[in-house]
PDB file of C-alpha atoms in Angstrom:
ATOM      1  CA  UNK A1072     -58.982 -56.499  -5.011  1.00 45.00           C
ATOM      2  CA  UNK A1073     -61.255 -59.075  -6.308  1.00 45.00           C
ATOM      3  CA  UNK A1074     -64.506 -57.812  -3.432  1.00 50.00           C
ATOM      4  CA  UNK A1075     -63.357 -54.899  -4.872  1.00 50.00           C
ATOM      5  CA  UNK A1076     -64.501 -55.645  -8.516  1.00 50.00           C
ATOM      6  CA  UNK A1077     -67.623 -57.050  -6.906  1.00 49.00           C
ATOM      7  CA  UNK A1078     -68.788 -54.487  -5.077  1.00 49.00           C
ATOM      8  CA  UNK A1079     -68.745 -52.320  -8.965  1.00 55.00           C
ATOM      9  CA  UNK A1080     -70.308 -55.224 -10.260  1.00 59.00           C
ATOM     10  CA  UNK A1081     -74.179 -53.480 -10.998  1.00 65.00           C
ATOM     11  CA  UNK A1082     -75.627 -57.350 -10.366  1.00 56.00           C
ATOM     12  CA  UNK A1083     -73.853 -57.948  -7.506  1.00 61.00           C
ATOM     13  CA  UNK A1084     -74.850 -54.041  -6.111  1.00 67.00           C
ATOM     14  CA  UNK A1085     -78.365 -55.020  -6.849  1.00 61.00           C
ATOM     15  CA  UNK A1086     -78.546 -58.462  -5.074  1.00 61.00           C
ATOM     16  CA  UNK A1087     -77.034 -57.130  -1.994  1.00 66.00           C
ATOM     17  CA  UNK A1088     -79.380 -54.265  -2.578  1.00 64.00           C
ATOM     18  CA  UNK A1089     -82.340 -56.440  -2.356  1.00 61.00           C
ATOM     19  CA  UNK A1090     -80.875 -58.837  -0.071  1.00 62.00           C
ATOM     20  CA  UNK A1091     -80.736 -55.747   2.616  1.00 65.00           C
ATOM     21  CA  UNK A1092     -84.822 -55.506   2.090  1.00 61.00           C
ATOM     22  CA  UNK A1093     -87.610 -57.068   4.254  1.00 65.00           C
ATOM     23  CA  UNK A1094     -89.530 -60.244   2.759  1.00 58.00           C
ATOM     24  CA  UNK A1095     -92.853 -57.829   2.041  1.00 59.00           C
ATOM     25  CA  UNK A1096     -90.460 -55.490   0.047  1.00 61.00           C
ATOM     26  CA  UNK A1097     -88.731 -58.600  -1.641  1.00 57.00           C
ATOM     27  CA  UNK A1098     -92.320 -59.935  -2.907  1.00 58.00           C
ATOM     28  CA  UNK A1099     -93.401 -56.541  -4.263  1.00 58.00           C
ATOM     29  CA  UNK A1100     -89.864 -56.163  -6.296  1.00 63.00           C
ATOM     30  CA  UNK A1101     -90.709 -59.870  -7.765  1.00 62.00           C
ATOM     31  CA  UNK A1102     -94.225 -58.885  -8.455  1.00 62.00           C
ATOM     32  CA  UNK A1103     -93.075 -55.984 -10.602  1.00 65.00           C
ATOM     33  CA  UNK A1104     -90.441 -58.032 -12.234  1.00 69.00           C
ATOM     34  CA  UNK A1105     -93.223 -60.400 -13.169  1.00 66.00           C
ATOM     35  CA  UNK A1106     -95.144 -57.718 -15.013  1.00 66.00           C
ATOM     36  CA  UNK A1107     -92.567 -56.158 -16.379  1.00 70.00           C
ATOM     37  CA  UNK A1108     -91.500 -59.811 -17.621  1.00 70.00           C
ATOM     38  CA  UNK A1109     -94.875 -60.484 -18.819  1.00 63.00           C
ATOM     39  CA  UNK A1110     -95.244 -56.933 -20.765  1.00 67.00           C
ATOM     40  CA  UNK A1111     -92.038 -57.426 -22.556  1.00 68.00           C
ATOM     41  CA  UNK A1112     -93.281 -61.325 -23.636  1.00 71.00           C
ATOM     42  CA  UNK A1113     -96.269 -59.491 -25.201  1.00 66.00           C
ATOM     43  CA  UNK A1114     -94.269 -57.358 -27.331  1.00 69.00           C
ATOM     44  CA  UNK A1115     -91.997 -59.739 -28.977  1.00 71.00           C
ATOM     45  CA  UNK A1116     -93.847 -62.837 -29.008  1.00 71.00           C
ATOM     46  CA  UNK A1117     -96.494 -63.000 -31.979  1.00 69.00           C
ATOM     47  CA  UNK A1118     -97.659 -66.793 -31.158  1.00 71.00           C
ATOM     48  CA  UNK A1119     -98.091 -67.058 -27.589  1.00 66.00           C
ATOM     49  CA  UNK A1120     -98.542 -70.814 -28.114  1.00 73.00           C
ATOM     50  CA  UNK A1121     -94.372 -70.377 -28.696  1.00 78.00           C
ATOM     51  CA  UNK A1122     -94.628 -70.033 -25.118  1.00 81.00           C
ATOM     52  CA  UNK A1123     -95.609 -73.200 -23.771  1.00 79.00           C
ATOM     53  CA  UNK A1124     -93.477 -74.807 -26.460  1.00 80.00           C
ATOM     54  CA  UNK A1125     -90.690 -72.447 -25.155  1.00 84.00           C
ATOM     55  CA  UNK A1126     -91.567 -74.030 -21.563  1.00 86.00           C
ATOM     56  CA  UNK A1127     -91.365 -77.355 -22.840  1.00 83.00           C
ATOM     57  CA  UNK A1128     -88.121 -76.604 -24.267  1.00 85.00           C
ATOM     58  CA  UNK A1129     -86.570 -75.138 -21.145  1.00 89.00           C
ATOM     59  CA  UNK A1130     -87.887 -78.301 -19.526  1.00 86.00           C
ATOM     60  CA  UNK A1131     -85.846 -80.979 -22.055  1.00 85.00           C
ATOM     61  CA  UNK A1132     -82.754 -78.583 -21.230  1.00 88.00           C
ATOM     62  CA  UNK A1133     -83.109 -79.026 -17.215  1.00 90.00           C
ATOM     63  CA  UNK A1134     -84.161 -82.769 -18.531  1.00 89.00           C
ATOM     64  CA  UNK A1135     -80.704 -82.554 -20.070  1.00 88.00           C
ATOM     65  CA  UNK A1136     -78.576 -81.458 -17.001  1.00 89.00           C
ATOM     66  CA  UNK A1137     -80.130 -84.346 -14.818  1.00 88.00           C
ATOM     67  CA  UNK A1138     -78.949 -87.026 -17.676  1.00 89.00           C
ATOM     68  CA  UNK A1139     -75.767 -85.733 -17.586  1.00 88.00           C
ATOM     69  CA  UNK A1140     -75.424 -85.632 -13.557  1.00 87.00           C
ATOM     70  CA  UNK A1141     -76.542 -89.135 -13.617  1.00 91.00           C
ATOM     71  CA  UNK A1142     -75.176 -90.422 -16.997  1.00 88.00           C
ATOM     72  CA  UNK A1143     -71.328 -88.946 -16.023  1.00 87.00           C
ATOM     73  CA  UNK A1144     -71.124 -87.677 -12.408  1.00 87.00           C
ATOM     74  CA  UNK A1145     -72.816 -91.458 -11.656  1.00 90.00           C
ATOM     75  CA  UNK A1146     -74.688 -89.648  -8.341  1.00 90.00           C
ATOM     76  CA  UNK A1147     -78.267 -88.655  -7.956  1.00 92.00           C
ATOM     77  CA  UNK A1148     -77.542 -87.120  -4.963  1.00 90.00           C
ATOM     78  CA  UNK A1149     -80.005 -84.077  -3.927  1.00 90.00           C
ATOM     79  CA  UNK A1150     -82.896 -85.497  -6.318  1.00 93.00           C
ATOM     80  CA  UNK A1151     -85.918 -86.570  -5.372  1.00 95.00           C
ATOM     81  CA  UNK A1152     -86.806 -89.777  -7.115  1.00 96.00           C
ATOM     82  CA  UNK A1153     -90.842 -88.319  -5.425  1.00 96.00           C
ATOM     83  CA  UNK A1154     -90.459 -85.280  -7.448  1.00 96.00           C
ATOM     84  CA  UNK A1155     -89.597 -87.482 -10.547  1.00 96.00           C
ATOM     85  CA  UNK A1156     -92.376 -89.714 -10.027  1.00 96.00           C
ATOM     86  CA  UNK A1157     -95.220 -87.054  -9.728  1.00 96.00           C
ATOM     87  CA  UNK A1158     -93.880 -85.906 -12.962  1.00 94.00           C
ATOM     88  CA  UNK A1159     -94.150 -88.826 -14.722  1.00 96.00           C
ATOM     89  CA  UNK A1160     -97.706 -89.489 -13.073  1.00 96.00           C
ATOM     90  CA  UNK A1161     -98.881 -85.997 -14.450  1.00 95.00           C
ATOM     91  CA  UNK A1162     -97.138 -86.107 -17.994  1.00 93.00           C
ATOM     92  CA  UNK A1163     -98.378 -89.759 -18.357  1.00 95.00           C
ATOM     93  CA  UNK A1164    -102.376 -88.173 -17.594  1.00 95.00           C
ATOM     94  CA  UNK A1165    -101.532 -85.345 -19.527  1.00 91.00           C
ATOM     95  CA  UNK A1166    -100.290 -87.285 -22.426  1.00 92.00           C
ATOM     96  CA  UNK A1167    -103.317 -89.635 -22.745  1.00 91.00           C
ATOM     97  CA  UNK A1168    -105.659 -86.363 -22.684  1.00 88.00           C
ATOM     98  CA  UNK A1169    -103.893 -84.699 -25.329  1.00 86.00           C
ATOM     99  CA  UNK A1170    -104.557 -87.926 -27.301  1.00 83.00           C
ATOM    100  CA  UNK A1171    -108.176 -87.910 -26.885  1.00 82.00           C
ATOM    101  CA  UNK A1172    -108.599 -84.354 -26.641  1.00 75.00           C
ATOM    102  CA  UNK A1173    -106.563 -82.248 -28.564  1.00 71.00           C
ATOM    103  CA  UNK A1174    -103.711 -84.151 -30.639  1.00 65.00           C
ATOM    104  CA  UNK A1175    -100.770 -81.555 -31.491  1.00 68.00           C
ATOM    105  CA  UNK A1176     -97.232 -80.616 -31.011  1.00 70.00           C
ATOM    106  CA  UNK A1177     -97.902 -80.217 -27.206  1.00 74.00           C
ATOM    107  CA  UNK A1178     -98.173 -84.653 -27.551  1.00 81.00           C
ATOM    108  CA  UNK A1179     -94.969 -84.802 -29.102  1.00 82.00           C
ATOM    109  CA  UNK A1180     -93.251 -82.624 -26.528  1.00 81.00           C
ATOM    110  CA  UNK A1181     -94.669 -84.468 -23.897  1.00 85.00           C
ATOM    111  CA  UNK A1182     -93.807 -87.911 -25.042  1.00 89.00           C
ATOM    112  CA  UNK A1183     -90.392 -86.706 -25.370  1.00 87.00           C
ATOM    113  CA  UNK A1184     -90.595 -85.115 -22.015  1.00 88.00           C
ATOM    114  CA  UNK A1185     -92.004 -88.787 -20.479  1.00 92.00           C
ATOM    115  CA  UNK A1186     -89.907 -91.410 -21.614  1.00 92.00           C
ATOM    116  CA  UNK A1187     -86.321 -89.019 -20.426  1.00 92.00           C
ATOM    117  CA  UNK A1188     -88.103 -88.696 -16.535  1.00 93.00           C
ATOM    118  CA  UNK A1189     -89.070 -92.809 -16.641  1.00 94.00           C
ATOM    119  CA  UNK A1190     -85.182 -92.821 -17.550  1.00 94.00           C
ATOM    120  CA  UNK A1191     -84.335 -90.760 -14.592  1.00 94.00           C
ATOM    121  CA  UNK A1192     -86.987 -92.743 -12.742  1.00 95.00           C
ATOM    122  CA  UNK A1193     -84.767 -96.001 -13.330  1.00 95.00           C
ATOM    123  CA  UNK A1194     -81.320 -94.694 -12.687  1.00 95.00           C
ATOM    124  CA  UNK A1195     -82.041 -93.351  -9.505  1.00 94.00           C
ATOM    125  CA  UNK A1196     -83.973 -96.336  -9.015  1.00 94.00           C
ATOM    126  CA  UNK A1197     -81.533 -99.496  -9.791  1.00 93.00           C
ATOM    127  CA  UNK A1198     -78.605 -97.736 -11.337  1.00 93.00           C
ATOM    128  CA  UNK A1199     -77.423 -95.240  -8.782  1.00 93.00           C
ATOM    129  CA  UNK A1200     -79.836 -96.226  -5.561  1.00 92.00           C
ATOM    130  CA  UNK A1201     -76.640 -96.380  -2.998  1.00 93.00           C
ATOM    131  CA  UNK A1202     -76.412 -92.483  -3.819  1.00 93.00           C
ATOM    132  CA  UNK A1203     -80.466 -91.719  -3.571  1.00 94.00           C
ATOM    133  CA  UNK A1204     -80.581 -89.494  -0.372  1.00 92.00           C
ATOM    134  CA  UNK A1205     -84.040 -91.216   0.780  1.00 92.00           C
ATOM    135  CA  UNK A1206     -84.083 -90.314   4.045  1.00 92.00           C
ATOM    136  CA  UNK A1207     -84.321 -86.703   2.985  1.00 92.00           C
ATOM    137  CA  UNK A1208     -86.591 -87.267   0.135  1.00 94.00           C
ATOM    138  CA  UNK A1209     -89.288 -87.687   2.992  1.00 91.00           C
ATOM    139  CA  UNK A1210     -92.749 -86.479   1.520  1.00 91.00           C
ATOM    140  CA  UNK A1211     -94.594 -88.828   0.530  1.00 91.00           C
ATOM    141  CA  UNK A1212     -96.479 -89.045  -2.630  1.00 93.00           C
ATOM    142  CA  UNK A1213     -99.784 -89.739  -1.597  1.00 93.00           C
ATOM    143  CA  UNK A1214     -99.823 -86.302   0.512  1.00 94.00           C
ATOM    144  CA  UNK A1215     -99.490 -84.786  -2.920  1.00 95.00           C
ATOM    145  CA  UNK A1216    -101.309 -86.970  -4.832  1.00 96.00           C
ATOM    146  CA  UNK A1217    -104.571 -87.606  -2.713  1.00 96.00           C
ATOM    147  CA  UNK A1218    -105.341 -83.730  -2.332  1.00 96.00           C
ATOM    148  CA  UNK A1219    -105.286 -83.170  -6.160  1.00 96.00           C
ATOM    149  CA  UNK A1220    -107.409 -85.747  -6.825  1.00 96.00           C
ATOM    150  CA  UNK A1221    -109.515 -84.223  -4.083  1.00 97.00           C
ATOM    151  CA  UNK A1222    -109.691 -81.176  -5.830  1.00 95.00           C
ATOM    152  CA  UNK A1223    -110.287 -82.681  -9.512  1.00 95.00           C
ATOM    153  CA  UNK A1224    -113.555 -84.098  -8.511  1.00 95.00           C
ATOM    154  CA  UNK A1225    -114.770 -81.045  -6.725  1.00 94.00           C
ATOM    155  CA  UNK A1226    -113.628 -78.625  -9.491  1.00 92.00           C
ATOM    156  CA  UNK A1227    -113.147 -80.168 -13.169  1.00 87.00           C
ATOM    157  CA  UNK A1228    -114.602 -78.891 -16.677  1.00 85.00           C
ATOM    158  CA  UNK A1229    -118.353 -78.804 -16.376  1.00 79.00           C
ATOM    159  CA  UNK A1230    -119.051 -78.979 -20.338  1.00 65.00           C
ATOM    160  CA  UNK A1231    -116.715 -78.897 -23.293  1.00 63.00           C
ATOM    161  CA  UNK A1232    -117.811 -82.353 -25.877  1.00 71.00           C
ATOM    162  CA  UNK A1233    -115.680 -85.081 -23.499  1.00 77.00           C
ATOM    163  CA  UNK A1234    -116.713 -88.067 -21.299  1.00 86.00           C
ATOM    164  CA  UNK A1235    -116.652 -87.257 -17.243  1.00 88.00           C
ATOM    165  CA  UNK A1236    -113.720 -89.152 -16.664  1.00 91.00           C
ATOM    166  CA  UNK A1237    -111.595 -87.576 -18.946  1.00 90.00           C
ATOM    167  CA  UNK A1238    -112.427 -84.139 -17.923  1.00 89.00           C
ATOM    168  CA  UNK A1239    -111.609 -85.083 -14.065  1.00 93.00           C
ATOM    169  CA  UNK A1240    -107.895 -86.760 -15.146  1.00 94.00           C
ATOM    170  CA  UNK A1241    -107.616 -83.588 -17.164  1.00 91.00           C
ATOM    171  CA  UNK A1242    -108.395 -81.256 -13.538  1.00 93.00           C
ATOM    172  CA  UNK A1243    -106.251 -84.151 -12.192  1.00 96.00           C
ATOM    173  CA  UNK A1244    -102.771 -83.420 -14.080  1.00 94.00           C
ATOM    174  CA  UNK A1245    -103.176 -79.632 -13.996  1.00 92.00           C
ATOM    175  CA  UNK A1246    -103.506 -79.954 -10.249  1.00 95.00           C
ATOM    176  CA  UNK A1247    -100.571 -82.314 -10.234  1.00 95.00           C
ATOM    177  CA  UNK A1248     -98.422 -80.369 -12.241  1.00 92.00           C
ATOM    178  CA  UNK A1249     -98.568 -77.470 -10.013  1.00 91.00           C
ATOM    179  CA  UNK A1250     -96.917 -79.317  -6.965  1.00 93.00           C
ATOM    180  CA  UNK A1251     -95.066 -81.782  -8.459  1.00 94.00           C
ATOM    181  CA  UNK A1252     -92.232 -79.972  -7.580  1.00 93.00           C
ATOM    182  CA  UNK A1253     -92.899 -80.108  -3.816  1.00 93.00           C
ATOM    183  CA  UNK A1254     -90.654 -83.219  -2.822  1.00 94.00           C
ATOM    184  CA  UNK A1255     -87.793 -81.893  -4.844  1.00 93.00           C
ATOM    185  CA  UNK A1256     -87.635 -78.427  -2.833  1.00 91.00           C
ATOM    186  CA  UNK A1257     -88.193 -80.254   0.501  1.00 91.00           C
ATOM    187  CA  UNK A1258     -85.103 -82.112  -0.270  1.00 92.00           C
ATOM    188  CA  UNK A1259     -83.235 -79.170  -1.128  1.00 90.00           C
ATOM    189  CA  UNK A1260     -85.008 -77.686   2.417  1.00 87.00           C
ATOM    190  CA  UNK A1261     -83.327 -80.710   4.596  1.00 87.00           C
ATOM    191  CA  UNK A1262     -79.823 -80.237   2.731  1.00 87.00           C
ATOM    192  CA  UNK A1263     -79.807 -76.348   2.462  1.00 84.00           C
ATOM    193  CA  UNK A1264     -77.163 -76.973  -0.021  1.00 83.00           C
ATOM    194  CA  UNK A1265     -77.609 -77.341  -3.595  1.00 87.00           C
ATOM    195  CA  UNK A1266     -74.982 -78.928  -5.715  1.00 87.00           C
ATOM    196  CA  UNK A1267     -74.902 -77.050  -9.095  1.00 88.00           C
ATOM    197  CA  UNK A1268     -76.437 -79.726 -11.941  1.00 88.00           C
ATOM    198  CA  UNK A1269     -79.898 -79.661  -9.651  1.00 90.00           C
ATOM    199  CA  UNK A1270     -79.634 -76.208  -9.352  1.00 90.00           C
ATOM    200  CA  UNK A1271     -79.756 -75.993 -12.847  1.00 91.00           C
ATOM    201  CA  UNK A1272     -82.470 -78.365 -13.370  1.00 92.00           C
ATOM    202  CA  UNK A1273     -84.595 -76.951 -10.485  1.00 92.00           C
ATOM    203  CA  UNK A1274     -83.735 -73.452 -12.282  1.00 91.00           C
ATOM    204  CA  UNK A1275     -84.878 -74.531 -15.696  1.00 92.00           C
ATOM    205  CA  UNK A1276     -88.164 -76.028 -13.760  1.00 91.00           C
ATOM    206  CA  UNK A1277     -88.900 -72.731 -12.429  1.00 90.00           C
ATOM    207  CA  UNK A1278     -88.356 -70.847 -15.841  1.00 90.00           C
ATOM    208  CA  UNK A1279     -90.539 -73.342 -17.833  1.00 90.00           C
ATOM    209  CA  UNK A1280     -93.003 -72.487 -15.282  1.00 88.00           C
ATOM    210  CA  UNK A1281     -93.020 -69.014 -15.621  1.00 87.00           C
ATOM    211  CA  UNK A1282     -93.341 -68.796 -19.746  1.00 87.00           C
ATOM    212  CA  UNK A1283     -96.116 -71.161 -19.500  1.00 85.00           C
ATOM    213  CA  UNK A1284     -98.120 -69.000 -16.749  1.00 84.00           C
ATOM    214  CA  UNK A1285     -96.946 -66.232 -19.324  1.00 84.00           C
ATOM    215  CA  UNK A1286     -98.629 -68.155 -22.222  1.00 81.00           C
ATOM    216  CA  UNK A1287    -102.243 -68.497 -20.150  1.00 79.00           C
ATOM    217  CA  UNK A1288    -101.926 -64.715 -18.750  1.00 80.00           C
ATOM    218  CA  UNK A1289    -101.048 -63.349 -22.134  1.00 80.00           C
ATOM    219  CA  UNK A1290    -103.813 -65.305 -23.477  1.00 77.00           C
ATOM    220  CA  UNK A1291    -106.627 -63.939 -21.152  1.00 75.00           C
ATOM    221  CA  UNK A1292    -105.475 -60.515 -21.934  1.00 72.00           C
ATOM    222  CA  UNK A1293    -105.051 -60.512 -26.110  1.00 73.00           C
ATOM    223  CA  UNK A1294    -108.911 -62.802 -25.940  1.00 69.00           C
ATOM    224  CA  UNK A1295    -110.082 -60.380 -23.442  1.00 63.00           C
ATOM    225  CA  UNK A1296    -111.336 -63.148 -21.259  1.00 60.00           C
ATOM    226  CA  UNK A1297    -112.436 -65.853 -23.860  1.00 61.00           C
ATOM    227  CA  UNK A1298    -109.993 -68.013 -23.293  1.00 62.00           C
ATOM    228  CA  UNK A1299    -111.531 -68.308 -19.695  1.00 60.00           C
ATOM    229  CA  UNK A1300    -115.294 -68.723 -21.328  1.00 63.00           C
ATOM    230  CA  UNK A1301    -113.956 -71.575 -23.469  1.00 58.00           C
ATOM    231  CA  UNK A1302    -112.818 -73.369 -21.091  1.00 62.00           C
ATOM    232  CA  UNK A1303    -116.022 -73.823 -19.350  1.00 62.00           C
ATOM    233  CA  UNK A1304    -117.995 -72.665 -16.699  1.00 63.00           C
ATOM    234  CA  UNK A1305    -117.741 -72.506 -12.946  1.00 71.00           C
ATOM    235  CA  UNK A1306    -114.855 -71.990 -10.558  1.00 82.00           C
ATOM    236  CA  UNK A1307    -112.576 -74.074 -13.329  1.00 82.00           C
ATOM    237  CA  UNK A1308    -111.479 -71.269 -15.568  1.00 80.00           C
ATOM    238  CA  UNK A1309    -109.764 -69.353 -12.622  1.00 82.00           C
ATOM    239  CA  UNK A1310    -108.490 -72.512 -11.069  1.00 87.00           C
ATOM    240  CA  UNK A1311    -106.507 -73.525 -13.725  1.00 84.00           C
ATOM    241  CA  UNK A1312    -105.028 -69.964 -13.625  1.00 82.00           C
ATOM    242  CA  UNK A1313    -104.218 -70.240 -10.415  1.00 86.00           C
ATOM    243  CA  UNK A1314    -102.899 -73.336 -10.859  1.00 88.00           C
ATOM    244  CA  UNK A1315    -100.299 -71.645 -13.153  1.00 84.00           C
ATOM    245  CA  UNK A1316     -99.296 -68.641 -10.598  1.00 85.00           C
ATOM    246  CA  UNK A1317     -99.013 -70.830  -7.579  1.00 86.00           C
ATOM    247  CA  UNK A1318     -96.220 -73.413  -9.434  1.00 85.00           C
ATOM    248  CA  UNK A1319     -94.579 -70.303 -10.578  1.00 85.00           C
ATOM    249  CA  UNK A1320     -94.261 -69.060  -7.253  1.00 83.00           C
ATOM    250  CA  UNK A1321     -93.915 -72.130  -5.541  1.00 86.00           C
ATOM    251  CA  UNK A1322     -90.181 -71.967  -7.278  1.00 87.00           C
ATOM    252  CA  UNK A1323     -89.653 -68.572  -7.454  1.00 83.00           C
ATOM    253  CA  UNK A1324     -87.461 -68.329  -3.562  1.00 80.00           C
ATOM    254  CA  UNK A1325     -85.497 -70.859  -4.911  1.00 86.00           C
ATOM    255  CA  UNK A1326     -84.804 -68.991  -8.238  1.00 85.00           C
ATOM    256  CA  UNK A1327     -83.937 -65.794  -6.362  1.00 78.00           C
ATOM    257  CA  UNK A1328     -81.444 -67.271  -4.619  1.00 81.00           C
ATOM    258  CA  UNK A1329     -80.010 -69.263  -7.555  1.00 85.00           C
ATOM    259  CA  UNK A1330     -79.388 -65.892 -10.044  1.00 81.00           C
ATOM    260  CA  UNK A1331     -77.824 -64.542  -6.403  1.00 76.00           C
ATOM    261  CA  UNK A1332     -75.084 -67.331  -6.438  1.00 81.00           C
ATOM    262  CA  UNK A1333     -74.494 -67.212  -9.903  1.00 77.00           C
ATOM    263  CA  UNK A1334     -73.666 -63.616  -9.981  1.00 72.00           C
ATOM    264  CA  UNK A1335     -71.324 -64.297  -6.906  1.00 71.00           C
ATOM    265  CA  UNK A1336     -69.585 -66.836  -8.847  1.00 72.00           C
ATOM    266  CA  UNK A1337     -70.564 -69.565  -6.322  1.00 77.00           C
ATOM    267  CA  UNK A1338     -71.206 -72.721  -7.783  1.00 73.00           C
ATOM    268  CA  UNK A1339     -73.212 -74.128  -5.137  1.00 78.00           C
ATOM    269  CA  UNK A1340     -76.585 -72.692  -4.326  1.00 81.00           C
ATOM    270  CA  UNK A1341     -76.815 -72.290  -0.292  1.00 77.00           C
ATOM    271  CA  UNK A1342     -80.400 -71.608   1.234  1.00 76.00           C
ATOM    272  CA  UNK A1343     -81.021 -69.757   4.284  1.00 71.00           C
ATOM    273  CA  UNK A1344     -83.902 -71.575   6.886  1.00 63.00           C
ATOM    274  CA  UNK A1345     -87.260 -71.234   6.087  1.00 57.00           C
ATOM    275  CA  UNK A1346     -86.192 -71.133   2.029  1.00 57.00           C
ATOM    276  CA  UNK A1347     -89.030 -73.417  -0.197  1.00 57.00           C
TER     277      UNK A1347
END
C-alpha cells in the first residue's frame, strides 16, 4: 500500500524518472534547472547583493546543523576536520581583504561565519577526536592548498588601487573557496553513506553555493558585462566566474542524490560508486 502511494507521489515519479536516464541526459536536465533557477532569481530578487547575503545565510544554517551534531549527538563522525580547515583558511584571507578592501556587511557575515568553523575546528579536534574518522578524511590539505596558490600568482587582479600582495591573497581565497569542499565529499566517497545532520550541512553548502554563483551571473547580465571590466583585466574576470560554476557543480551529484532520499523518506543519504 505504502509503494503504492509512492509510486503517485509526482516527486518520487520524477526521481525515478530521471534516475532511469543516462549521466549525459542527467547533466542536460541540471543545466536547464540551473537556468530556469537563475531566470526565476532575476525576477523576484531586486538587490542581487541579497544573494550572497542569502548564501551566507544558508551557510550559518548548515553552520547550525554541524553545532548541533557535535554540541548534542557528541560525534563528528563523517566530517572532515580538512574540509573545516580549508574553510577557515579561506574565510580568515577573505576576512582580512574585506577589511582592507571593501569593509561591509559581507565582514560581518564572515566573522560570524569564522569564529562558528574555528569552533567546529576544536571539537572535532580535542572534544570529540575518538569519533574523527581520520583514516577516511585522507586528502591532504596541501594538495588543495598548494595548487591554488599556484594559480593566484599566475592569475590575480592586474590593477584595481591595492598593494600586490593583497590582490594575490584575494585570487588566493576565491581559488580556495571553490574546493574547499573537496575533503568533505571524499569522505563521504570512502563511506558511501551519509548520516543525515552532514547531509544537511553538505546540502546547505551546496545551496549557498549556488545563490552566490547566481549573484555573480545575474550581475554580468543586468551590467551587461561591467561587472567583469571592473574587476580588472586579463584572464581574472572569467576566472573568478568560473571559480563560482565549478564549486557549484563540484556539489551538485551530491545534492541530486540528497533531494532523491528526502523525497523517499530515507533519512540517510546512500551514494552509488563513482558519486563526488
Amino acid at each position: 500500500m505504502a509503494r503504492g502511494r509512492r509510486s503517485r507521489n509526482p516527486l518520487f515519479a520524477f526521481t525515478s524518472f530521471l534516475k532511469r536516464q543516462p549521466p549525459k541526459v542527467k547533466a542536460f536536465l541540471a543545466v536547464v534547472s540551473g537556468i530556469v533557477a537563475l531566470i526565476f532569481l532575476r525576477f523576484i530578487v531586486q538587490d542581487h547583493d541579497n544573494l550572497f547575503v542569502a548564501a551566507e545565510a544558508v551557510h550559518a544554517m548548515g553552520i547550525a546543523v554541524l553545532i548541533y551534531k557535535l554540541g548534542k549527538e557528541r560525534t563528528c563522525a563523517g566530517l572532515s576536520l580538512k574540509s573545516q580547515e580549508l574553510t577557515a583558511i579561506f574565510l580568515g584571507v577573505r576576512l582580512y581583504c574585506s577589511f582592507v578592501m571593501e569593509y561591509d556587511i559581507h565582514t560581518f557575515l564572515d566573522s560570524a561565519t569564522l569564529v562558528t568553523t574555528c569552533w567546529v575546528i576544536y571539537m572535532i579536534r580535542y572534544k570529540l577526536k575518538s569519533t574523527y574518522m581520520s583514516d577516511l578524511d585522507n586528502l591532504h590539505n596541501y594538495y588543495v592548498v598548494v595548487p591554488c596558490a599556484i594559480l593566484a600568482l599566475a592569475i590575480h587582479p592586474k590593477s584595481i588601487g591595492h598593494i600586490l600582495v593583497n590582490r594575490l591573497l584575494w585570487a588566493f581565497c576565491v581559488y580556495l573557496e571553490a574546493v574547499s569542499v573537496l575533503p568533505q565529499l571524499r569522505i563521504m566517497q570512502n563511506t558511501k553513506v551519509v548520516e543525515p545532520f552532514t547531509a544537511h550541512y553538505v546540502f546547505a553548502l551546496g545551496v549557498a553555493r549556488f545563490l552566490s554563483c547566481a549573484h555573480w551571473v545575474l550581475q554580468i547580465l543586468d551590467s551587461h558585462g561591467y561587472i567583469l571590466t571592473a574587476l580588472g583585466s586579463g584572464l581574472w574576470p572569467s576566472t573568478v566566474l568560473l571559480s563560482e560554476v565549478v564549486q557549484t557543480f563540484i556539489l551538485a551529484d551530491f545534492c541530486y542524490y540528497y533531494v532523491k532520499s528526502v523525497v523517499g523518506g530515507q533519512m540517510m543519504v546512500r551514494l552509488p560508486s563513482g558519486v563526488v
